[in-house]
Tab-separated table of C-alpha atoms and ligand atoms in Angstrom:
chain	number	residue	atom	x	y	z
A	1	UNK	CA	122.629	72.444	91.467
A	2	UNK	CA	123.954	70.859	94.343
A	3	UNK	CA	124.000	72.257	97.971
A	4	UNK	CA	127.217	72.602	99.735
A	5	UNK	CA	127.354	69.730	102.120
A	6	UNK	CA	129.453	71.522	104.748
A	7	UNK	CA	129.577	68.069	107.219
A	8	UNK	CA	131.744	66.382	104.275
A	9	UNK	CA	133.412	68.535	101.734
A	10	UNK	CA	136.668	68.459	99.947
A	11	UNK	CA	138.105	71.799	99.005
A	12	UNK	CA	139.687	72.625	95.195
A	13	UNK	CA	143.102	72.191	94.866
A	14	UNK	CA	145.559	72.147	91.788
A	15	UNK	CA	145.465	68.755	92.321
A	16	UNK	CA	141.379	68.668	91.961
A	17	UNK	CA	141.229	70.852	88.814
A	18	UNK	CA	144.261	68.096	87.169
A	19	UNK	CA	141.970	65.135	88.381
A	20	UNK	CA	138.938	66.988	86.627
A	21	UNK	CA	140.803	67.741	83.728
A	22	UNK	CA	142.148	64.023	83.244
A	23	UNK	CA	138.490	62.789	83.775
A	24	UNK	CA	137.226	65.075	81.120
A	25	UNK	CA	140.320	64.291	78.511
A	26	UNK	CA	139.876	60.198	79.272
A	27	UNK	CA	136.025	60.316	78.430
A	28	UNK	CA	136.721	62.182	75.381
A	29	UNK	CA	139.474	59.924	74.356
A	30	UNK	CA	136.257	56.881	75.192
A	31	UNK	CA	133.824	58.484	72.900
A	32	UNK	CA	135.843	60.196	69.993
A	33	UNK	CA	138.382	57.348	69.395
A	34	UNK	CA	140.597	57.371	67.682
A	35	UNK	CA	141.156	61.003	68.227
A	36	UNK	CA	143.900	63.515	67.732
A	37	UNK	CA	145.390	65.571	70.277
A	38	UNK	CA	144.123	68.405	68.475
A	39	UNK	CA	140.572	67.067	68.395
A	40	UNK	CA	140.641	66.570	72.134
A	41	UNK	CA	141.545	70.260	72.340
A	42	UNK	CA	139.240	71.789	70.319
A	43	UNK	CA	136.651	68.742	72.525
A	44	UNK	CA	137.267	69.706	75.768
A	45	UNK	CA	138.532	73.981	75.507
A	46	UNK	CA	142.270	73.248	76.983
A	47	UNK	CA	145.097	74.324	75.940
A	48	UNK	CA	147.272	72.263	73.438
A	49	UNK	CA	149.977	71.891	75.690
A	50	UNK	CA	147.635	71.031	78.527
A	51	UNK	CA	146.116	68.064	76.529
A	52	UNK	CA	149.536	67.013	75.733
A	53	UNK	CA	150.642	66.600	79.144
A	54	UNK	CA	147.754	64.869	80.286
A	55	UNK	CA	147.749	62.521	77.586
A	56	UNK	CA	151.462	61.714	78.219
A	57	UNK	CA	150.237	61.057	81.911
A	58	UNK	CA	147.688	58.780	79.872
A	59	UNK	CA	149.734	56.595	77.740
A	60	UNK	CA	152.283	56.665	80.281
A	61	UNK	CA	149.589	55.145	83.182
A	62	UNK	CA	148.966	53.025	79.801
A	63	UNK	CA	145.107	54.096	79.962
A	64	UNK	CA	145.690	55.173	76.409
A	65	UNK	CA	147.734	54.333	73.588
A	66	UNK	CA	148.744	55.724	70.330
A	67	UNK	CA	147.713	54.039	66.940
A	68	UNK	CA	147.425	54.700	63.827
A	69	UNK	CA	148.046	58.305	62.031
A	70	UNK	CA	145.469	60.317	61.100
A	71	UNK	CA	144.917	62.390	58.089
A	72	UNK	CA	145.264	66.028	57.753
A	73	UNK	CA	145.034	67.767	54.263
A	74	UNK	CA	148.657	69.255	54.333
A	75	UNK	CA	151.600	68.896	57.152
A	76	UNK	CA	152.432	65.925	59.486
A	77	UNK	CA	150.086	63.528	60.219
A	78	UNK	CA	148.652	63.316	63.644
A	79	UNK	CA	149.095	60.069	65.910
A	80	UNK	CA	145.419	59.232	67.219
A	81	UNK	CA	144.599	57.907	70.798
A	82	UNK	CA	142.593	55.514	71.875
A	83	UNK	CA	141.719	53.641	75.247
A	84	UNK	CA	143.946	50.500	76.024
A	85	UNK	CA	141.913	47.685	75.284
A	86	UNK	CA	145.313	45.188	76.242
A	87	UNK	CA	145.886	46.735	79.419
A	88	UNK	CA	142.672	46.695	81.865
A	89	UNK	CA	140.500	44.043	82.470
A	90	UNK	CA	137.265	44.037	84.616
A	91	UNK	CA	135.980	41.030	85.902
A	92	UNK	CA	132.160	41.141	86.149
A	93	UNK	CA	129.963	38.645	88.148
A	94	UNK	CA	126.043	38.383	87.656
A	95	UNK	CA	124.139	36.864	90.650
A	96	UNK	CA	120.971	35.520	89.540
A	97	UNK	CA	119.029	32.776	92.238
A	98	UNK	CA	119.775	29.907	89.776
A	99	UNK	CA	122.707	30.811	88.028
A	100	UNK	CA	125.790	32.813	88.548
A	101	UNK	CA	127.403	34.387	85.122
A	102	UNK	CA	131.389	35.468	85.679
A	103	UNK	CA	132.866	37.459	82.542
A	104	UNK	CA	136.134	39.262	82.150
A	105	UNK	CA	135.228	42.491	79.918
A	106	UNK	CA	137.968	45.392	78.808
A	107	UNK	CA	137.593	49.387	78.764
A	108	UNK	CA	134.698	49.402	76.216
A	109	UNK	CA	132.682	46.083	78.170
A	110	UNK	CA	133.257	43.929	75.428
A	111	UNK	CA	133.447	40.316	76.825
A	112	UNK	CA	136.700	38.310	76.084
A	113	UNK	CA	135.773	35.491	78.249
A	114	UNK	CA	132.669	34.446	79.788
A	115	UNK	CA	131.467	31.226	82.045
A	116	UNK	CA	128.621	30.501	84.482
A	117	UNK	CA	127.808	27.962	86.867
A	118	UNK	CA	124.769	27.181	89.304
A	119	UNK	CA	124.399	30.167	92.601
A	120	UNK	CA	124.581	27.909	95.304
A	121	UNK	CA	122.208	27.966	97.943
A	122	UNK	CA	124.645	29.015	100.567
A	123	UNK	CA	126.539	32.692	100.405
A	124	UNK	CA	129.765	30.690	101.930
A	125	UNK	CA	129.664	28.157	99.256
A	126	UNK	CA	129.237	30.959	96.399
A	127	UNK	CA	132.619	32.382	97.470
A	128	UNK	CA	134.198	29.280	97.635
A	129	UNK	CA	132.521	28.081	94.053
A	130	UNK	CA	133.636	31.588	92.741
A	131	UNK	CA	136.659	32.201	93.874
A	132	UNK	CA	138.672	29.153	91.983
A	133	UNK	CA	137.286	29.912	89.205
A	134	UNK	CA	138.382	33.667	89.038
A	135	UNK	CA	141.672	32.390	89.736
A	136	UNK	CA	141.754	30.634	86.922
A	137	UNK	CA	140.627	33.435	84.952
A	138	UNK	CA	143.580	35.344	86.061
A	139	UNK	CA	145.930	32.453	85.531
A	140	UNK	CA	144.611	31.734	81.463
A	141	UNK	CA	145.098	35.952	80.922
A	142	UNK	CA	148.048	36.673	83.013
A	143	UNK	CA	148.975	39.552	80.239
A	144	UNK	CA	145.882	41.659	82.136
A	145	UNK	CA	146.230	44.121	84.613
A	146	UNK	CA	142.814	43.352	86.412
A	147	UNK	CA	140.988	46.518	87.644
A	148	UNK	CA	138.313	45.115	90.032
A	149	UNK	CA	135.165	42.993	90.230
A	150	UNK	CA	132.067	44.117	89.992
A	151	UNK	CA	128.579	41.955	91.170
A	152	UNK	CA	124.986	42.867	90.429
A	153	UNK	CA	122.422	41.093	92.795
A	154	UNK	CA	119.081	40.596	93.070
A	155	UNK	CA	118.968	42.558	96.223
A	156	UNK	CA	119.916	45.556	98.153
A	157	UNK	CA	123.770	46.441	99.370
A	158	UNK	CA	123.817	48.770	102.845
A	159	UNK	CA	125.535	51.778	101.545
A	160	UNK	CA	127.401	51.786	105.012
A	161	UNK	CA	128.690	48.387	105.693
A	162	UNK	CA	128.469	47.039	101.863
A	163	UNK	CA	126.874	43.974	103.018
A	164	UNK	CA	123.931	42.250	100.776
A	165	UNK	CA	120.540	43.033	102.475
A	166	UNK	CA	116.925	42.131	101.504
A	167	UNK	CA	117.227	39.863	98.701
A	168	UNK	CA	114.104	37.710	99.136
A	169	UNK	CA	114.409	36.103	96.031
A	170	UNK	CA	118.233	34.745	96.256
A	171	UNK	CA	117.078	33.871	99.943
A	172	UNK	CA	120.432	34.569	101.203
A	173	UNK	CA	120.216	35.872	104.547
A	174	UNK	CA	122.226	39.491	105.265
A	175	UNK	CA	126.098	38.578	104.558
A	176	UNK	CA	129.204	40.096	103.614
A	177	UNK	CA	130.323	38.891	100.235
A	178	UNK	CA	132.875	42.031	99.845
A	179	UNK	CA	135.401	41.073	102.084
A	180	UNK	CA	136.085	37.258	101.602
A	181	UNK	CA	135.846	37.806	97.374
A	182	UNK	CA	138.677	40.863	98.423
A	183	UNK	CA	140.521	38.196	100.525
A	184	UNK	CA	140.326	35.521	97.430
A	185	UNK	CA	141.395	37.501	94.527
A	186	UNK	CA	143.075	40.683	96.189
A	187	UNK	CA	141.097	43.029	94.085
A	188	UNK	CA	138.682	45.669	94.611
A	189	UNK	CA	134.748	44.289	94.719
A	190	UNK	CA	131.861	46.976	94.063
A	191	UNK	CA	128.572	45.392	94.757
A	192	UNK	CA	125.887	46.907	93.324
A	193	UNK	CA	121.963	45.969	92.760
A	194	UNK	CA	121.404	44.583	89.510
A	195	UNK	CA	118.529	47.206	88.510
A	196	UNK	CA	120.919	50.056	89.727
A	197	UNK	CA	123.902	47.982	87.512
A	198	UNK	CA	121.140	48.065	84.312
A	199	UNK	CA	120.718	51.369	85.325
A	200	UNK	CA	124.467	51.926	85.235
A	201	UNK	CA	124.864	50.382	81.597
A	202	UNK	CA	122.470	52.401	79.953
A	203	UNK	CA	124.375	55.554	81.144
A	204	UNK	CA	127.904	54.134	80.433
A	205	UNK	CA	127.834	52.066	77.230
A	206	UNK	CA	124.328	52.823	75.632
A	207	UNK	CA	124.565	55.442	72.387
A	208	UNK	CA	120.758	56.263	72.743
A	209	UNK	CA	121.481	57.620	76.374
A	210	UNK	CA	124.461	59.867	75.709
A	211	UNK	CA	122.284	62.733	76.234
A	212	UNK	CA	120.008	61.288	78.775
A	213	UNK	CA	120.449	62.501	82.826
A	214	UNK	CA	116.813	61.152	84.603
A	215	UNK	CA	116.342	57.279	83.511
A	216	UNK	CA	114.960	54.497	85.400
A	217	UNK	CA	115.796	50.714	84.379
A	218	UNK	CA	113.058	48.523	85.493
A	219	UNK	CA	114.634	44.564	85.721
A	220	UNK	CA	111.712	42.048	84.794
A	221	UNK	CA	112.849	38.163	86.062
A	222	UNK	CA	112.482	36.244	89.146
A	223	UNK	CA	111.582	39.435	90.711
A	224	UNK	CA	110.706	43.308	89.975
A	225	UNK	CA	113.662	45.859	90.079
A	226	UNK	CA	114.210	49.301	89.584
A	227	UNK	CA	117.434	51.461	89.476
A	228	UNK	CA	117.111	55.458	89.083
A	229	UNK	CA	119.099	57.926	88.025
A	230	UNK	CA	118.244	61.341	88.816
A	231	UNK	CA	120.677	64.203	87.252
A	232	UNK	CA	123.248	61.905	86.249
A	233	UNK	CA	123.799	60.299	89.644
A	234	UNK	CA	122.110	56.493	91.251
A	235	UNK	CA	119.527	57.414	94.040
A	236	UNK	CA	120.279	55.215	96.719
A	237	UNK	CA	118.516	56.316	99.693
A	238	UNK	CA	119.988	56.645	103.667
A	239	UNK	CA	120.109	52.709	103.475
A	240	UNK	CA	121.101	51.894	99.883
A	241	UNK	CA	117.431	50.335	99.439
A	242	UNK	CA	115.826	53.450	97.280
A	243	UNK	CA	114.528	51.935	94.222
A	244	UNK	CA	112.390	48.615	95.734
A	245	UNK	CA	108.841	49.672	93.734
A	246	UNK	CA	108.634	45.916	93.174
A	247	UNK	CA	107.637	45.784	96.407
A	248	UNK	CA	105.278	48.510	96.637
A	249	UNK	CA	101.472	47.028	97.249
A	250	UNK	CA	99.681	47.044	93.764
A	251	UNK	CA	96.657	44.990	94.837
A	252	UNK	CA	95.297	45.559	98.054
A	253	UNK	CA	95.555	42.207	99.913
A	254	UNK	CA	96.643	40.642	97.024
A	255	UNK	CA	98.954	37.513	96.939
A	256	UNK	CA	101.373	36.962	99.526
A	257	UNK	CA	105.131	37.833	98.207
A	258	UNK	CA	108.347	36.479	99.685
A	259	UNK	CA	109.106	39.960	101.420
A	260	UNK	CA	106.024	39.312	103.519
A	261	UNK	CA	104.118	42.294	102.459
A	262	UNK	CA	100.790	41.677	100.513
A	263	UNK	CA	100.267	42.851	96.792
A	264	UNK	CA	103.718	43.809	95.739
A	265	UNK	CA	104.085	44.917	91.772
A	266	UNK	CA	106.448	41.867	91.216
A	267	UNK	CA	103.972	39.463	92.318
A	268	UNK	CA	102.121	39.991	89.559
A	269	UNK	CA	104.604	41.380	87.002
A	270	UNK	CA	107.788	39.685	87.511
A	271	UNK	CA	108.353	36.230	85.495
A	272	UNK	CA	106.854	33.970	87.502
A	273	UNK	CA	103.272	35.920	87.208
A	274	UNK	CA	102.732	34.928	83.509
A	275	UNK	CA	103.314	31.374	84.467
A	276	UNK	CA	100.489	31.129	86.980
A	277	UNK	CA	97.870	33.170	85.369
A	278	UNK	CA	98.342	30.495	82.672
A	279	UNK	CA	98.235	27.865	85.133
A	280	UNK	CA	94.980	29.294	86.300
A	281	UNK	CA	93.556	29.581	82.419
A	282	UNK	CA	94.205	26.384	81.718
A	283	UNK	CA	92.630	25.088	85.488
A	284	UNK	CA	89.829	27.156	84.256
A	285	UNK	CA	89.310	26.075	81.156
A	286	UNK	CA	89.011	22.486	81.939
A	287	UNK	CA	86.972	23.198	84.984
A	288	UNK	CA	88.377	21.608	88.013
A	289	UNK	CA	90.758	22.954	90.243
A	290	UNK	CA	93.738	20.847	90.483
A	291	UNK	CA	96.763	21.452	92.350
A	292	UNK	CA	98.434	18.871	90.567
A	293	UNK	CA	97.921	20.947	87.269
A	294	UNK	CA	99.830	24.175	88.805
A	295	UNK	CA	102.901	21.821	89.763
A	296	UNK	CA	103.297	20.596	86.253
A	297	UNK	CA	102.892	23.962	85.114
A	298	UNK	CA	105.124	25.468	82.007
A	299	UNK	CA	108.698	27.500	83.388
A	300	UNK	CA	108.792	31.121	82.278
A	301	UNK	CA	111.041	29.852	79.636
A	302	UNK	CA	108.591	27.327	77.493
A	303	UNK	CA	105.781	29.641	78.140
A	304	UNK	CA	108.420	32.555	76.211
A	305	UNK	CA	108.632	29.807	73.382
A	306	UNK	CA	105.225	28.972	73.833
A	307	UNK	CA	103.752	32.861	73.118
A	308	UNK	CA	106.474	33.412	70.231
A	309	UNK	CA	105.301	30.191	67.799
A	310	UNK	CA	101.867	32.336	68.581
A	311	UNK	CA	100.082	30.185	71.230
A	312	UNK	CA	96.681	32.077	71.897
A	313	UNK	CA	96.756	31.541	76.005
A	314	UNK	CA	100.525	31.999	76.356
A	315	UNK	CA	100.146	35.088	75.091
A	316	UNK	CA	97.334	36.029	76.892
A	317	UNK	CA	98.918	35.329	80.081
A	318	UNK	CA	102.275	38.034	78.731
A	319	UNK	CA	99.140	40.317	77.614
A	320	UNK	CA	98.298	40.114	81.475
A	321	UNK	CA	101.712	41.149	82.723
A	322	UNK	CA	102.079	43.667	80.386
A	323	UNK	CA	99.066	44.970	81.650
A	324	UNK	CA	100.655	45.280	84.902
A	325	UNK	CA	103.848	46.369	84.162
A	326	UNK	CA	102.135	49.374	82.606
A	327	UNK	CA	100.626	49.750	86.401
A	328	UNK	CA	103.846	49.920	87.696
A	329	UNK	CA	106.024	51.898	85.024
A	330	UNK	CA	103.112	54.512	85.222
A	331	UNK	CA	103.305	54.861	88.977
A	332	UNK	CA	107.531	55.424	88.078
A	333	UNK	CA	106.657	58.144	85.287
A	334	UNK	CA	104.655	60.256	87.376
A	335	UNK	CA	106.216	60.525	90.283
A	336	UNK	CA	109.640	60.615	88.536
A	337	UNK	CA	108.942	62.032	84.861
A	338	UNK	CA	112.451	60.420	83.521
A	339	UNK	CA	113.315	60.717	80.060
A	340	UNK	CA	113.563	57.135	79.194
A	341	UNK	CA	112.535	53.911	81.155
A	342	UNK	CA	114.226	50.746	79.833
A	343	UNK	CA	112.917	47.528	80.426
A	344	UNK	CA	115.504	44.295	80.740
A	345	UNK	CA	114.620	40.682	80.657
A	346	UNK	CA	114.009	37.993	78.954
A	347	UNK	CA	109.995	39.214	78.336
A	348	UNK	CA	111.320	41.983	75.769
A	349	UNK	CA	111.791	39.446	73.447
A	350	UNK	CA	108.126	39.850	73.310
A	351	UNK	CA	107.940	43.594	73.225
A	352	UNK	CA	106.064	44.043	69.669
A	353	UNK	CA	103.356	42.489	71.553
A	354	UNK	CA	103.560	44.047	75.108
A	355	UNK	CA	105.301	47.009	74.317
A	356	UNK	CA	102.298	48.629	72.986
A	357	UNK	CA	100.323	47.205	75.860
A	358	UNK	CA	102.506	48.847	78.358
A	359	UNK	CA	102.896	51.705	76.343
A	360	UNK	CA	99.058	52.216	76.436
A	361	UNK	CA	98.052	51.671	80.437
A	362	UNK	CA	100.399	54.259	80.673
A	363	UNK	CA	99.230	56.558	78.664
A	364	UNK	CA	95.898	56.238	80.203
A	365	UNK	CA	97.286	56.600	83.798
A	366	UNK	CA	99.527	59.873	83.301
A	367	UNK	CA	98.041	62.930	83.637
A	368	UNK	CA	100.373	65.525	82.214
A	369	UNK	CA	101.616	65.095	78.868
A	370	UNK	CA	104.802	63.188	79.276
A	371	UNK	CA	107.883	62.402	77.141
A	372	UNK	CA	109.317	59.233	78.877
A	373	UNK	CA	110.141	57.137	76.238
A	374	UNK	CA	109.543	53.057	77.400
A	375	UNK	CA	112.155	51.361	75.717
A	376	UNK	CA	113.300	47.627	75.454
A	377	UNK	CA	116.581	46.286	75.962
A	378	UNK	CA	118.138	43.824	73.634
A	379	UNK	CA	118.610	40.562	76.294
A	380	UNK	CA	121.655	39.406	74.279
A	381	UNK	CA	123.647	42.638	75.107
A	382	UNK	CA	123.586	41.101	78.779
A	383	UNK	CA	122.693	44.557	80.324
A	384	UNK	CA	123.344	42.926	84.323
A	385	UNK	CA	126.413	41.748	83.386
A	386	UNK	CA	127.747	45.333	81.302
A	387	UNK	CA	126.743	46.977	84.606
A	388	UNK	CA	128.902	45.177	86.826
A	389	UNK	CA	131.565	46.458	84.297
A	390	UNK	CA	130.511	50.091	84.467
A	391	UNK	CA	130.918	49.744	88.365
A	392	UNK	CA	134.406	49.493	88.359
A	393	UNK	CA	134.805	51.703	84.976
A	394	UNK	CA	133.523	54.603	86.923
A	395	UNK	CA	136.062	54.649	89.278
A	396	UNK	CA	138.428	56.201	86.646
A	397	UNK	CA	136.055	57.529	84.542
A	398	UNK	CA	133.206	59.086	86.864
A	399	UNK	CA	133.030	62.892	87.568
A	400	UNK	CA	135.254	63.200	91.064
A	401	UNK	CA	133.734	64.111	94.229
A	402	UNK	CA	134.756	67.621	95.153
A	403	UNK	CA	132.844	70.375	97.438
B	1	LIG	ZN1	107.232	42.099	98.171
């Protein structure tokens, strides 16, 4: 239960108990459809004339619409609702440091069009490589009514001034991307870490997770995320920066990371790790350090290829990660016991392999008996990108803010 916070509270009015009501009948409408008014009744405990007038308000807002008729054994056949998939469209933009992914999603995050192009170096160049290109988005769907944007970066967002902060990876300095995208496209921007965005997906558009209130998504690529949810709700911290354990000291002066601190979990977990501890094998095995060897090292990418046709030192080098990425997801199940962590990136493609591996330095680090489940993502359902969806979809959809 939540305390009272008597510096900033809102108090019930009719108004607030409609807004609830709404909320509740518009989720119902997203995970029953197509559903009958008198489904939604017996759903949510309202009256039948109550549901009726909301879903008016619905259709007429043109949130919902009414399709086909159901069937009923005897008497006239109900008309069944479902969400608007014509009428809203969310465009979502992934910021990764070399590429930039732009898609324009509807109600249920399914992607109707989707581009991407290289993340400039330069924050002032990304708006103006961005912005034309969202403008022709809206130009080749003008039949959309366009709810927002929503952008998941590898980085922090203030939670007061919504600018981008500590992203040592993108190596963009602090900046403001909120209000020039605003200015370009004259619709609402939510920017949101891309672990917190994962974290946002699971909860949103994941079937496993329905039931699920204490998760934690833990982003594996150029760097080491991790978004929580605690009770249903994002931790975010005074500053917005809750969540950086990739940057929590695993090895005691350990390797230098690009934060400046010493040791951090992603340094030796995050993509590029596998890549030099098979950099070093291979220096190893042939018995003379050469710096030459480490610059013509494999990318992440041919060393993925490399472990799944069953190379023996590829995979040794993912067997290594894994190892520490157990370190670190143990460190998030005991001080967090969460029912489910899920793990997103391109290294779950290997998770028959390092799953169990993960699976059993935790098991060896955690004390009390737990039940978090450590669970893969599929990389193909684009979990960074469905987040940035689920940003602006909670808007409309999210619980309200009241007392
Ligand atoms: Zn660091």
């Amino acid at each position: 239960m939540r305390k009272i916070d008597l510096s900033n509270f809102q108090v019930a009015t009719s108004e607030t108990a409609r807004d609830i009501n709404r909320r509740i009948v518009l989720n119902l409408i997203r995970s029953h459809q197509p559903v009958s008014r008198a489904d939604l009744a017996r759903h949510s405990g309202l009256q039948r004339s109550t549901v009726s007038l909301i879903t008016e308000q619905l259709i007429e807002e043109r949130w919902v619409t009414e399709g086909a008729n159901g069937r009923v054994p005897r008497g006239r056949r109900p008309r069944l609702l479902h969400l608007n998939q014509e009428r809203v469209g969310i465009i979502g933009i992934n910021v990764r440091p070399i590429k930039t992914a732009i898609a324009l999603a509807d109600l249920d995050a399914r992607f109707v069009a989707q581009e991407s192009l290289p993340t400039a170096k330069d924050p002032k160049q990304f708006i103006a490589d961005v912005a034309p290109r969202l403008r022709n988005l809206f130009k080749l769907h003008p039949e959309i009514s366009y709810e927002g944007i929503g952008v998941s970066l590898p980085g922090r967002i203030d939670a007061a001034t919504q600018r981008l902060v500590f992203a040592p990876n993108l190596g963009w300095g602090e900046v403001d991307l909120k209000t020039p995208l605003e200015a370009a496209t004259g619709l609402p921007v939510e920017l949101e870490n891309a672990a917190n965005a994962c974290a946002l997906a699971e909860v949103w558009f994941a079937r496993r997770t329905e039931t699920v209130h204490n998760l934690v998504a833990v982003t594996v690529s150029e760097g080491i995320g991790v978004g929580v949810i605690v009770n249903g709700q994002l931790i975010r911290g005074t500053t917005g920066a809750a969540g950086e354990f990739g940057h929590i000291t695993l090895v005691e002066d350990g390797l230098v990371c690009a934060c400046g601190n010493r040791g951090c979990w992603e340094m030796y977990a995050s993509n590029s790790a596998p890549v030099r501890y098979y950099t070093q094998a291979a220096t190893r095995g042939r018995n003379r350090p050469d710096s030459r060897t480490q610059a013509s090292g494999p990318s992440f990418d041919d060393l993925l290829r490399l472990a799944e046709q069953g190379d023996r030192k590829a995979n040794e080098a993912f067997d290594q990660m894994a190892h520490y990425l157990g370190a670190g997801i143990a460190m998030l199940v005991v001080g967090l016991a969460p029912d489910v962590v899920v793990v997103v990136g391109e290294v779950t493609r290997l998770w028959k392999r390092i799953g169990p591996a993960i699976k059993q330095v935790v098991e060896s680090r955690v004390f009390s008996h737990a039940s978090t489940r450590i669970v893969p993502t599929d990389p193909s359902a684009q979990p960074r990108l469905r987040g940035t969806i689920a940003l602006i979809l909670q808007k409309h959809f999210g619980a309200p803010a009241v007392a």
